[in-house]
XYZ file of N, CA, C and O in Angstrom:
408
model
N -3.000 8.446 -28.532
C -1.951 9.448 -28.470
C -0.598 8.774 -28.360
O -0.630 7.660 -27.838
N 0.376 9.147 -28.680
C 1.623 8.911 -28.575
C 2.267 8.281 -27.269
O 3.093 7.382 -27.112
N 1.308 9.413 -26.060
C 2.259 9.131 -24.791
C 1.390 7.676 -24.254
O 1.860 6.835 -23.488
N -0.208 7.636 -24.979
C -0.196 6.128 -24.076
C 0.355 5.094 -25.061
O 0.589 4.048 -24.455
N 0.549 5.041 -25.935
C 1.492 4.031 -27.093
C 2.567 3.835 -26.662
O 3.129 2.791 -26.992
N 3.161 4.670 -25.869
C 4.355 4.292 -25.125
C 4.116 3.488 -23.726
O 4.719 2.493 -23.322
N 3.201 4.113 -23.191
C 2.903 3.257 -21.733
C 2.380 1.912 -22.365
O 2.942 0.891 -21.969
N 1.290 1.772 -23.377
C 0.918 0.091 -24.019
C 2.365 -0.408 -24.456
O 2.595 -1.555 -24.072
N 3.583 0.312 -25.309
C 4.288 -0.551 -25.394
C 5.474 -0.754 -23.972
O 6.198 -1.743 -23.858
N 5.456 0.009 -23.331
C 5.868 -0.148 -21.754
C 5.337 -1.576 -21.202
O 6.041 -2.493 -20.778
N 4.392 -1.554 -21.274
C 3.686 -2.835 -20.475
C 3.549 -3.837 -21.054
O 3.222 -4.764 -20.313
N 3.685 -4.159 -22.385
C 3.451 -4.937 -23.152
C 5.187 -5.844 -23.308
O 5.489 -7.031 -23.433
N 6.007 -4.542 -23.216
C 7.918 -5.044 -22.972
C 7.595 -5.615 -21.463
O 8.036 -6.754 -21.310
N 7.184 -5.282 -20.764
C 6.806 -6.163 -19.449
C 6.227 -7.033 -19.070
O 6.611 -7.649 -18.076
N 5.155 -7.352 -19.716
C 4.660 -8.800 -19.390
C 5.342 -9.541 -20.392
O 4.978 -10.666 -20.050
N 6.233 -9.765 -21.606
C 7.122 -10.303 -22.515
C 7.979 -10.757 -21.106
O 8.094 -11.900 -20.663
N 8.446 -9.707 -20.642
C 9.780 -10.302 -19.934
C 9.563 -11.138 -18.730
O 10.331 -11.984 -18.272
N 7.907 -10.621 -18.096
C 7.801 -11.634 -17.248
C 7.151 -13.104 -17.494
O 6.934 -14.005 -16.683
N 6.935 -13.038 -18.770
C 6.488 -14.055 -19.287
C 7.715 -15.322 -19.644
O 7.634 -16.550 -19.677
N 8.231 -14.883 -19.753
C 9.807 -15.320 -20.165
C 10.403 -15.502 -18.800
O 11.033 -16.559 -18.831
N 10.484 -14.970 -17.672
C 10.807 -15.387 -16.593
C 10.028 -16.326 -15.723
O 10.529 -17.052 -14.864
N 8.675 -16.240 -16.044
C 7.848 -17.251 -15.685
C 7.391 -18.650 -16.221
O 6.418 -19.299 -15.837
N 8.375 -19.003 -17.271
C 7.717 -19.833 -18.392
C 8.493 -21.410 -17.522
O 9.601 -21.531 -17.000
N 7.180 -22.577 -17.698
C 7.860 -24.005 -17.261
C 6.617 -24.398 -18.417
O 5.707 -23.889 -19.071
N 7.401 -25.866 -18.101
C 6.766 -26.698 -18.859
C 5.985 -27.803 -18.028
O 6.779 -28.671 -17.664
N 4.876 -28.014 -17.673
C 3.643 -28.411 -16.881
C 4.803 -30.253 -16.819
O 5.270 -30.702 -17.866
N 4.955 -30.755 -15.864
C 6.014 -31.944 -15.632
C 5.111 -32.938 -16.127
O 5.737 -33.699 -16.865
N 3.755 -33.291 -16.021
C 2.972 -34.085 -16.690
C 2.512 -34.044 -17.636
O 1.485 -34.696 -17.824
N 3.146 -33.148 -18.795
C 2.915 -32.632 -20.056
C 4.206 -33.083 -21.042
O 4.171 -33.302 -22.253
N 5.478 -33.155 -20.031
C 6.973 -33.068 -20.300
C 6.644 -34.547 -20.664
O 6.715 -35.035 -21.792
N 6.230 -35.249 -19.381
C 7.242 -36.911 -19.348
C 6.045 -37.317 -20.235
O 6.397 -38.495 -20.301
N 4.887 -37.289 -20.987
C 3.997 -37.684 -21.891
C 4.206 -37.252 -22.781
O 3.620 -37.875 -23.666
N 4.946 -36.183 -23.285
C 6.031 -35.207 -24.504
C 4.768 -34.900 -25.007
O 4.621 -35.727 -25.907
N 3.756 -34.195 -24.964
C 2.780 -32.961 -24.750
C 3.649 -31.622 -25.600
O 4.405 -30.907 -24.942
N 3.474 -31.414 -26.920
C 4.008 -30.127 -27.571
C 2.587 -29.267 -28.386
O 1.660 -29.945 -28.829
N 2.582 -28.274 -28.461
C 1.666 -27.415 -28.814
C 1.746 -25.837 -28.762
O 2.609 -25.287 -28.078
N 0.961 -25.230 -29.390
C 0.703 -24.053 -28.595
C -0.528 -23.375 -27.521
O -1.665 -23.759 -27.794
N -0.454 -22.776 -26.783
C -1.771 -22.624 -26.376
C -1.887 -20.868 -26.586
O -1.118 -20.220 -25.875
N -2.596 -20.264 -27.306
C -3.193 -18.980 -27.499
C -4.052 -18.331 -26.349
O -5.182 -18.755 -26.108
N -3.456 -17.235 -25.609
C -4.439 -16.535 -24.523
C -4.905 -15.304 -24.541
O -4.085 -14.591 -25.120
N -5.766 -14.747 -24.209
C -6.294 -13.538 -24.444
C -6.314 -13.127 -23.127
O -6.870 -13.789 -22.251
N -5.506 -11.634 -22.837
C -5.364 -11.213 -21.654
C -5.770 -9.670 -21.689
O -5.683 -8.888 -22.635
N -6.209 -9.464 -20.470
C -6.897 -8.573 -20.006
C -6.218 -7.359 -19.696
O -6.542 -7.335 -18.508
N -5.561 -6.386 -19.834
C -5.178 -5.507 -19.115
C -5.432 -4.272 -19.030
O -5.462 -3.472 -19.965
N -5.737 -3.944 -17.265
C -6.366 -2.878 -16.840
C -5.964 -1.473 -17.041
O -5.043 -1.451 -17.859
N -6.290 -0.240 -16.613
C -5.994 1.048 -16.962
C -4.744 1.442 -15.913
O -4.010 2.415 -16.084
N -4.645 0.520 -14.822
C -3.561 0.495 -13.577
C -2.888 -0.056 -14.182
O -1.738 0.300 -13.922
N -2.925 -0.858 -14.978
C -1.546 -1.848 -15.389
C -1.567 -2.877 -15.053
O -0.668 -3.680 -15.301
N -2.914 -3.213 -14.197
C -2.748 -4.558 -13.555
C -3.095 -5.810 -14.783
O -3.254 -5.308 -15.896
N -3.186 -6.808 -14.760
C -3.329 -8.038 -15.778
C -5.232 -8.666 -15.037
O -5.180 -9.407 -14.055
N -6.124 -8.433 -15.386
C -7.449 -8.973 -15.141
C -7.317 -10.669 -15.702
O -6.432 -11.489 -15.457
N -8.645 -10.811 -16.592
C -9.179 -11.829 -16.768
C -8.107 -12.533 -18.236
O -7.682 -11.898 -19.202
N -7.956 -13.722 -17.984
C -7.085 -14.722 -18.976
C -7.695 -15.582 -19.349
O -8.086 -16.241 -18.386
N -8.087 -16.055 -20.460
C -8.869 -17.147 -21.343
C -7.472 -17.851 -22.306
O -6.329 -17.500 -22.600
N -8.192 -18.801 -22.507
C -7.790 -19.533 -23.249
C -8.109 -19.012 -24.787
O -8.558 -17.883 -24.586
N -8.114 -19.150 -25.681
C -8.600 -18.696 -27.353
C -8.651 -19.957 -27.824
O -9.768 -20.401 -28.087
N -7.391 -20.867 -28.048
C -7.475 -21.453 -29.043
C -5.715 -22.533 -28.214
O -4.636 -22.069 -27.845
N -6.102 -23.657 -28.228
C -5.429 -24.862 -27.641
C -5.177 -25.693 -28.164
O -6.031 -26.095 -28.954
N -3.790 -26.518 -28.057
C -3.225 -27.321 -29.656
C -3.925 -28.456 -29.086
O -3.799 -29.488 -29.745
N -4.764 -28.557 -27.835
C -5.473 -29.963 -27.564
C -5.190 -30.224 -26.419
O -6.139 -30.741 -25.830
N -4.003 -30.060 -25.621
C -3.678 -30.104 -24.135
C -4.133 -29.847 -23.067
O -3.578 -28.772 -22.839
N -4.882 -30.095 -22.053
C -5.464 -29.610 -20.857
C -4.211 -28.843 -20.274
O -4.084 -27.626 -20.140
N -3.254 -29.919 -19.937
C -2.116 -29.705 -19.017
C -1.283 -28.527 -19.906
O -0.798 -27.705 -19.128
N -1.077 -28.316 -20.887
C -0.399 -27.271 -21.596
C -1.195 -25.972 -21.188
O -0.640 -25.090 -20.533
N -2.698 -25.862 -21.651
C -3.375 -24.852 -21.118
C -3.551 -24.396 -19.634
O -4.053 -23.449 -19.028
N -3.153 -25.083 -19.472
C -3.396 -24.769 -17.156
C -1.778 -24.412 -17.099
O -1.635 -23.556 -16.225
N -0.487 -24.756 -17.715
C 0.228 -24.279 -17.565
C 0.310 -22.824 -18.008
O 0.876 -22.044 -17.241
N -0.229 -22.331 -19.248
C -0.062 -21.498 -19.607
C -0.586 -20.012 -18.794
O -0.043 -18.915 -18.669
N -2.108 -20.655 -18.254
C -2.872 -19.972 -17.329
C -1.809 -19.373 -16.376
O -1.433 -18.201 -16.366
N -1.371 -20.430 -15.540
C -0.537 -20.410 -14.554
C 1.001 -19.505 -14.592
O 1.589 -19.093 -13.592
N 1.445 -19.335 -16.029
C 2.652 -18.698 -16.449
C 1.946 -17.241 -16.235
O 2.413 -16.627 -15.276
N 0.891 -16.565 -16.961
C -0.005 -15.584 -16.372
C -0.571 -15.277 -15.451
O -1.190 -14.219 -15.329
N -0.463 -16.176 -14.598
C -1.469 -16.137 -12.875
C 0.259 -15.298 -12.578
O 0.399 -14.075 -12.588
N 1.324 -16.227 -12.351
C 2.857 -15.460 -11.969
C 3.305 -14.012 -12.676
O 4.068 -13.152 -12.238
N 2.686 -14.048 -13.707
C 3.214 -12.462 -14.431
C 2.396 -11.522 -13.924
O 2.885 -10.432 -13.627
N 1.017 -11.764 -13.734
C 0.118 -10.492 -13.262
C 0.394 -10.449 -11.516
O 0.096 -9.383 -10.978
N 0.878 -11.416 -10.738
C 1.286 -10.642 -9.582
C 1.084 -9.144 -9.156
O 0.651 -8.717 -8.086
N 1.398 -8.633 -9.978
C 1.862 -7.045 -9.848
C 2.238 -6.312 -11.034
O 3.086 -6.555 -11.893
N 1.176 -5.079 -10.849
C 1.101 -4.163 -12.126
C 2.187 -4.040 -12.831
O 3.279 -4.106 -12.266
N 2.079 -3.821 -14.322
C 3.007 -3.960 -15.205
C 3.768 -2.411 -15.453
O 4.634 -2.174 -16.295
N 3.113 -1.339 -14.357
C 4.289 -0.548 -14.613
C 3.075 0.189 -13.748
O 1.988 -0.258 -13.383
N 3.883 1.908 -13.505
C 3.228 2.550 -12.638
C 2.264 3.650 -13.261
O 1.701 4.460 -12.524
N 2.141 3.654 -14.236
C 1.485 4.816 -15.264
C -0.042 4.554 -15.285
O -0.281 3.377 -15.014
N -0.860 5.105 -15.463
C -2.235 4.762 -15.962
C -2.817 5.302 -17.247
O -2.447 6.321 -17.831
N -3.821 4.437 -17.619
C -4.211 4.944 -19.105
C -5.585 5.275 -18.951
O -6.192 4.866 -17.962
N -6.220 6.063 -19.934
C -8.076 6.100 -19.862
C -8.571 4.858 -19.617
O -9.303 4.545 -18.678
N -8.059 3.997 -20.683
C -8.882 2.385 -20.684
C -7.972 1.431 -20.691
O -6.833 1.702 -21.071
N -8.195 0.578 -20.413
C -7.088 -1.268 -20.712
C -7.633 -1.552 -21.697
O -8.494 -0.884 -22.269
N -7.278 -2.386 -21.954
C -7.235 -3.000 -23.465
C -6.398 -3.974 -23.471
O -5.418 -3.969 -22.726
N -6.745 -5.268 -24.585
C -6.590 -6.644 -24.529
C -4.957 -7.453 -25.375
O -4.336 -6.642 -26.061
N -4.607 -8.287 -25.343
C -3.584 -8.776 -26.461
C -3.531 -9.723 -25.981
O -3.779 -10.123 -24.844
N -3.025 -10.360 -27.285
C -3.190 -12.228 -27.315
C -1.856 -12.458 -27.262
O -1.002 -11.793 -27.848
N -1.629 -13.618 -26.400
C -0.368 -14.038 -26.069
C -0.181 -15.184 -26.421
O -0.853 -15.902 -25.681
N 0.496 -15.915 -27.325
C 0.884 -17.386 -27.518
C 1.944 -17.633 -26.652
O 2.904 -16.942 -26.310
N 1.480 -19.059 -26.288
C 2.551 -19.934 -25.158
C 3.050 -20.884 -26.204
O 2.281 -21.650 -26.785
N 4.048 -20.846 -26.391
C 4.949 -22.452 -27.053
C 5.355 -23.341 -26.385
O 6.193 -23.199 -25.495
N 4.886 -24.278 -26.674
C 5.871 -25.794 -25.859
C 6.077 -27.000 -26.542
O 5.346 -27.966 -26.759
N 7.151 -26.748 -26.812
C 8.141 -27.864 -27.569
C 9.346 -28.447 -26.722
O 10.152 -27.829 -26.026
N 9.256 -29.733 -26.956
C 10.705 -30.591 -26.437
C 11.571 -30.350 -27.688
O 11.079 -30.377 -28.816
N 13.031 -30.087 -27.426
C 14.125 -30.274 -27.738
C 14.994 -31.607 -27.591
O 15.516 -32.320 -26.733
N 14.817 -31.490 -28.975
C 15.680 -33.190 -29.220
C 16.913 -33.300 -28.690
O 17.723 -32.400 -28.915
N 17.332 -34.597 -27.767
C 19.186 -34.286 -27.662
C 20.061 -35.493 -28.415
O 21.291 -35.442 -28.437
């Protein structure tokens, strides 16, 4: 229906932004210059809350992937909005990490 397409894209503008407020770059990933992406598949509940986070698909990095985990462990803190839906339902999130040349 319309009105939960708005609450999925409600929550979906919300974990973007907390994703973006939560984003580092793993320091033992930095000083070994470690660039990739890591692909995650996230969980989210009918509360809004953020469940279970996997990995999908990893440019090869341990330390990139545990960061990425970890950028999602800080965003699901706390439900992504106050609305509820029949069901949760899933979306894949790519993490980027690239050094910038100076």
């Amino acid at each position: 229906s319309g009105a939960a397409d708005a609450v999925r894209a409600e929550w979906l503008s919300q974990l973007r932004r907390r994703i973006e407020e939560s984003k580092y770059y793993p320091g033992a990933a930095r000083y070994s210059r470690e660039t990739g992406t890591v692909l995650l598949r996230v969980e989210i509940g009918s509360s809004a809350e953020i469940g279970a986070v996997r990995v999908l698909k990893n440019s090869g990095s341990i330390l990139l992937a545990e960061g990425a985990l970890g950028i999602l462990r800080r965003a699901g803190e706390k439900p992504l909005g106050t609305n509820t839906l029949p069901a949760g339902f899933q979306v894949d999130v790519p993490i980027t990490y690239r050094l910038e040349r100076r």
